């Protein structure tokens, strides 16, 4: 079979002529031949497979630059790249879905935070941080108040002040009077302030590029929680006896799990399991995840640094949260479990119970 005209190739590949001209201009799909006089493009039949792949990836919404990268990979590597892209799309979609639901309720006058039919709730909480059995100092910072719960896990030369600065920047939110409709805006402003505070601290060290902090915090409104998260500290939710992790670790190994290159079991023992890909501070990159989360009476939340999650199994965490009555007892038992497993890292926990408002 000879070369195909651009019209025939467009029909066979299900790409428009306009798209084919664009892909030629950006170097994504170059014609087999271009007439030097007329500029008319002709394509080889063997280019159809590449063109169809491009068409499918465009239907997924993949950017052209990433499609170009996928196009030069072997089949297995290309499949991993597509899997990684779609995992990110699903995560982004979940966050946007939560935000859309919140905005729809708010703009239609059905704001769940302010609605008189919403059962008034409050939280009962406790926080505790421990140096562990190996580290010489504690670089974790925890905070728990009637509206704000936070854990920061500092690292590097100025890790302790970095974590403390991040949490301190959020502490002003632990007051009354934040309008429900402004919840995410208020939290976003506070996170930007926290980023500036962390950069101010880490920029003064001898090795600023090696210092920073994770930050995981929840702002309570009475029936909803606004969550901000960056790094590998975690939030777990115990609801109806089931334990859910409602944050995603921003680590190299978690990215490899999302891409299908590691199993969760392999990730748990990977030598680089603590290598962060997103954090606050000098050398940190990426923006925090932000989302809204509906709370129910009877929920129990756990915020913890990786000093707990890296050495204590999920089953053990669920057992303690399920069987322990008071939050202060729960945080003590969880930290005891981490230290009983060698205490290789600082460990911090915040436990908060959602309960009916006491008058």
XYZ file of C-alpha atoms in Angstrom:
359
model
C 0.000 0.000 0.000
C 1.309 3.415 -0.932
C 1.288 6.643 1.053
C -2.070 7.943 2.249
C -3.341 11.442 1.618
C -4.016 13.531 4.695
C -7.747 13.090 4.093
C -7.552 9.309 3.911
C -5.205 9.174 6.877
C -7.485 11.429 8.922
C -10.450 9.165 8.235
C -8.536 5.989 9.068
C -6.993 7.376 12.254
C -10.116 9.259 13.411
C -8.099 12.447 13.706
C -9.094 15.649 11.978
C -6.888 17.270 9.346
C -6.500 20.242 11.672
C -5.255 17.935 14.451
C -2.815 16.224 12.074
C -1.374 19.569 11.011
C -0.963 20.565 14.681
C 0.735 17.277 15.581
C 3.124 17.762 12.682
C 3.983 21.285 13.841
C 4.781 20.155 17.391
C 6.749 17.113 16.222
C 4.279 14.579 17.612
C 3.292 12.918 14.314
C 5.459 13.851 11.343
C 4.180 12.912 7.855
C 6.150 10.380 5.866
C 6.371 12.897 3.044
C 5.610 16.585 2.498
C 5.399 17.891 -1.059
C 8.087 20.596 -1.360
C 5.937 22.713 -3.669
C 2.372 22.351 -2.407
C 3.187 21.418 1.205
C 0.689 18.571 0.918
C 1.184 15.909 3.626
C 1.177 12.178 3.012
C 1.372 9.440 5.635
C 2.602 5.858 5.666
C 0.075 3.119 6.586
C 2.348 1.967 9.414
C 1.840 5.358 11.107
C -1.821 4.536 11.726
C -1.138 2.675 14.979
C 0.752 5.652 16.382
C -1.990 8.038 15.247
C -4.732 5.930 16.845
C -2.809 5.823 20.119
C -2.544 9.606 20.035
C -6.295 9.857 19.401
C -7.086 7.602 22.351
C -4.739 9.476 24.682
C -6.260 12.795 23.643
C -9.679 11.403 24.558
C -8.238 10.733 28.010
C -7.262 14.400 28.189
C -3.531 13.723 28.256
C -1.445 16.812 27.373
C 0.468 16.741 24.092
C 3.866 16.900 25.799
C 3.076 13.801 27.842
C 1.687 11.992 24.775
C 4.969 12.702 23.014
C 6.805 11.085 25.923
C 4.520 8.035 25.890
C 4.983 7.670 22.131
C 8.706 6.899 22.416
C 8.336 4.291 25.170
C 8.176 0.525 24.843
C 4.717 -0.965 25.328
C 5.172 -1.955 28.982
C 6.658 1.391 29.949
C 3.953 3.230 28.012
C 1.291 1.277 29.890
C 2.881 2.270 33.221
C 2.951 5.906 32.169
C -0.738 5.828 31.205
C -1.592 4.115 34.502
C 0.284 6.819 36.441
C -1.459 9.577 34.491
C -4.893 8.132 35.125
C -4.212 7.659 38.851
C -3.445 11.371 39.045
C -6.603 12.207 37.078
C -8.715 10.177 39.492
C -7.122 11.857 42.516
C -7.693 15.295 41.011
C -11.265 14.382 40.103
C -12.031 13.245 43.652
C -10.780 16.540 45.058
C -12.777 18.552 42.519
C -15.886 16.443 43.208
C -15.699 17.307 46.909
C -15.234 20.984 46.122
C -18.095 20.977 43.588
C -20.447 19.346 46.099
C -19.553 21.922 48.708
C -20.058 24.839 46.300
C -23.384 23.492 45.002
C -24.760 23.160 48.520
C -23.439 26.571 49.522
C -24.706 28.472 46.472
C -28.118 26.773 46.535
C -28.660 27.735 50.157
C -28.141 24.201 51.403
C -24.797 24.716 53.098
C -24.404 21.644 55.330
C -22.280 23.628 57.755
C -24.886 26.334 58.352
C -28.134 24.438 57.761
C -30.457 24.448 60.811
C -31.283 20.792 60.131
C -27.651 19.751 60.563
C -27.081 18.099 63.908
C -24.652 20.270 65.920
C -21.424 18.396 66.518
C -18.143 18.999 68.293
C -14.838 17.193 68.662
C -13.121 15.743 71.705
C -9.382 15.467 71.107
C -5.903 14.721 72.412
C -2.404 15.146 70.977
C 0.966 13.700 71.937
C 4.456 13.693 70.434
C 7.439 11.573 71.426
C 11.118 11.575 70.462
C 11.182 7.812 70.038
C 14.049 5.561 71.086
C 16.670 6.350 68.431
C 16.562 10.011 67.405
C 18.450 12.570 69.497
C 15.759 15.232 69.129
C 12.110 15.552 68.191
C 11.411 17.299 64.880
C 7.656 16.641 64.978
C 5.083 19.268 65.944
C 1.481 18.536 66.898
C -1.472 20.737 67.731
C -5.060 20.013 68.713
C -7.743 22.569 69.453
C -11.501 22.906 69.215
C -11.251 23.845 65.501
C -7.768 22.852 64.339
C -5.866 19.554 64.331
C -2.351 19.442 62.876
C 0.777 17.285 62.560
C 4.050 18.408 60.983
C 7.109 16.177 60.575
C 10.237 18.259 60.012
C 13.340 16.970 58.267
C 16.862 18.183 57.626
C 19.027 20.801 59.227
C 16.120 23.027 60.318
C 13.375 20.413 60.434
C 12.130 21.127 63.953
C 11.662 24.901 63.484
C 10.216 24.283 60.002
C 7.466 22.048 61.384
C 6.807 24.412 64.268
C 6.572 27.393 61.894
C 4.079 25.604 59.644
C 1.771 24.696 62.518
C 2.092 28.123 64.132
C 0.925 29.745 60.887
C -2.287 27.700 61.066
C -3.008 28.225 64.759
C -4.859 31.486 64.143
C -7.575 29.378 62.511
C -8.413 27.866 65.891
C -10.959 30.617 66.537
C -14.653 31.099 65.973
C -16.221 33.031 63.136
C -14.905 31.526 59.885
C -17.806 31.659 57.390
C -18.596 28.215 56.023
C -18.525 29.430 52.431
C -15.024 30.808 52.913
C -13.630 27.684 54.520
C -11.306 26.563 51.737
C -10.277 30.147 50.907
C -9.309 30.777 54.528
C -7.375 27.531 54.707
C -5.600 28.198 51.398
C -4.474 31.629 52.645
C -3.184 30.076 55.863
C -1.269 27.400 53.952
C 0.420 30.075 51.828
C 1.384 31.818 55.060
C 2.748 28.515 56.379
C 4.839 28.065 53.220
C 6.350 31.520 53.660
C 7.065 30.820 57.320
C 8.800 27.537 56.534
C 10.917 29.111 53.798
C 11.874 31.857 56.220
C 13.119 29.306 58.725
C 14.830 26.875 56.374
C 16.530 29.677 54.452
C 18.661 30.485 57.487
C 20.286 27.060 57.894
C 23.699 25.957 56.662
C 22.060 23.470 54.269
C 18.681 25.025 53.430
C 18.056 22.701 50.533
C 17.869 19.767 52.944
C 15.330 21.217 55.373
C 11.564 21.282 55.318
C 8.450 19.702 56.749
C 5.339 17.732 56.014
C 2.030 19.301 57.021
C -1.273 17.543 57.599
C -4.092 19.520 59.194
C -7.866 19.519 59.524
C -9.998 22.594 60.168
C -13.276 21.779 61.923
C -16.487 23.677 61.158
C -19.127 21.813 63.085
C -20.101 19.198 60.513
C -17.315 19.347 57.946
C -13.549 19.158 57.991
C -11.334 21.009 55.545
C -8.193 18.939 54.994
C -4.771 20.183 53.889
C -2.035 17.632 53.314
C 1.483 17.499 51.916
C 4.104 14.866 52.664
C 3.788 11.455 54.304
C 2.019 12.153 57.569
C -1.439 10.608 57.427
C -5.091 10.980 58.350
C -7.077 7.847 59.182
C -10.825 7.719 59.737
C -12.466 5.051 61.893
C -16.129 4.865 60.865
C -18.522 2.053 61.756
C -15.596 -0.138 62.768
C -13.752 0.264 59.464
C -10.466 2.166 59.161
C -9.842 4.318 56.080
C -6.733 6.260 55.103
C -8.084 9.507 53.652
C -4.744 11.027 52.630
C -2.297 9.979 49.933
C 1.407 9.714 50.781
C 3.536 12.068 48.695
C 6.496 9.711 48.503
C 8.540 8.149 45.733
C 7.395 4.629 46.599
C 3.713 5.627 46.656
C 4.162 7.058 43.168
C 5.665 3.734 42.115
C 2.665 1.904 43.627
C 0.276 4.204 41.750
C 2.169 3.469 38.538
C 2.004 -0.279 39.126
C 5.769 -0.615 39.532
C 5.540 -1.756 43.178
C 2.958 -3.616 45.217
C 1.890 -2.118 48.571
C 3.711 -4.980 50.278
C 6.934 -4.191 48.407
C 6.550 -0.490 49.187
C 6.347 -1.173 52.932
C 9.921 -2.504 52.991
C 11.415 -0.403 50.187
C 14.692 1.306 51.248
C 13.470 4.658 49.854
C 9.978 4.522 51.371
C 10.578 7.793 53.260
C 11.787 9.752 50.223
C 9.340 12.633 49.783
C 8.314 14.018 46.420
C 6.226 16.841 47.921
C 6.904 18.886 51.060
C 7.104 22.435 52.380
C 10.512 24.103 52.555
C 13.700 24.740 50.648
C 13.893 22.258 47.812
C 10.263 21.238 48.386
C 7.905 21.148 45.431
C 4.266 20.622 44.669
C 1.149 22.073 46.240
C -0.694 20.579 49.211
C -3.826 18.522 48.635
C -6.924 20.368 49.855
C -10.402 18.910 50.171
C -13.592 18.967 52.222
C -14.703 15.973 54.245
C -18.134 15.389 55.790
C -18.033 14.293 59.427
C -20.530 12.100 61.255
C -21.278 11.594 64.901
C -19.215 8.625 66.086
C -16.320 9.215 63.681
C -12.814 8.978 65.108
C -9.921 10.666 63.285
C -6.219 9.949 63.658
C -3.527 12.306 62.367
C -0.051 10.823 62.679
C 3.518 11.221 61.513
C 5.217 8.355 59.689
C 6.934 7.408 62.951
C 3.714 5.541 63.687
C 2.576 4.313 60.275
C 6.005 3.012 59.249
C 6.313 0.602 62.175
C 2.778 -0.142 63.413
C 0.443 -2.151 61.191
C -2.908 -0.834 60.034
C -4.622 -3.691 61.882
C -2.968 -2.659 65.151
C -3.890 0.977 64.611
C -7.504 -0.015 63.950
C -7.554 -2.183 67.065
C -6.360 0.624 69.333
C -8.730 3.171 67.828
C -11.651 0.729 68.090
C -11.029 -0.519 71.616
C -9.753 2.579 73.403
C -12.326 4.900 74.903
C -10.718 8.295 75.445
C -8.551 10.118 72.862
C -5.760 10.757 75.381
C -5.544 7.042 76.148
C -5.529 6.229 72.428
C -2.593 8.539 71.616
C -0.594 7.103 74.523
C -1.214 3.519 73.414
C -0.337 4.275 69.778
C 2.954 5.897 70.733
C 3.704 2.993 73.068
C 3.184 0.606 70.148
C 5.619 2.599 67.979
C 8.257 2.583 70.708
C 7.568 -1.084 71.369
C 8.509 -1.691 67.734
C 11.897 -0.058 68.237
C 10.891 3.604 68.124
C 13.190 4.351 65.157
C 11.663 7.782 64.506
C 9.847 10.618 66.208
C 6.178 9.700 66.546
C 3.215 12.052 66.863
C -0.506 11.410 67.060
C -3.696 13.434 67.256
C -6.954 11.586 67.947
C -10.295 13.381 67.657
C -13.787 12.020 68.259
C -16.856 13.566 66.631
C -19.707 13.788 69.138
C -22.981 15.557 69.749
C -22.587 19.148 70.897
C -22.802 19.395 74.677
C -24.775 22.369 75.967
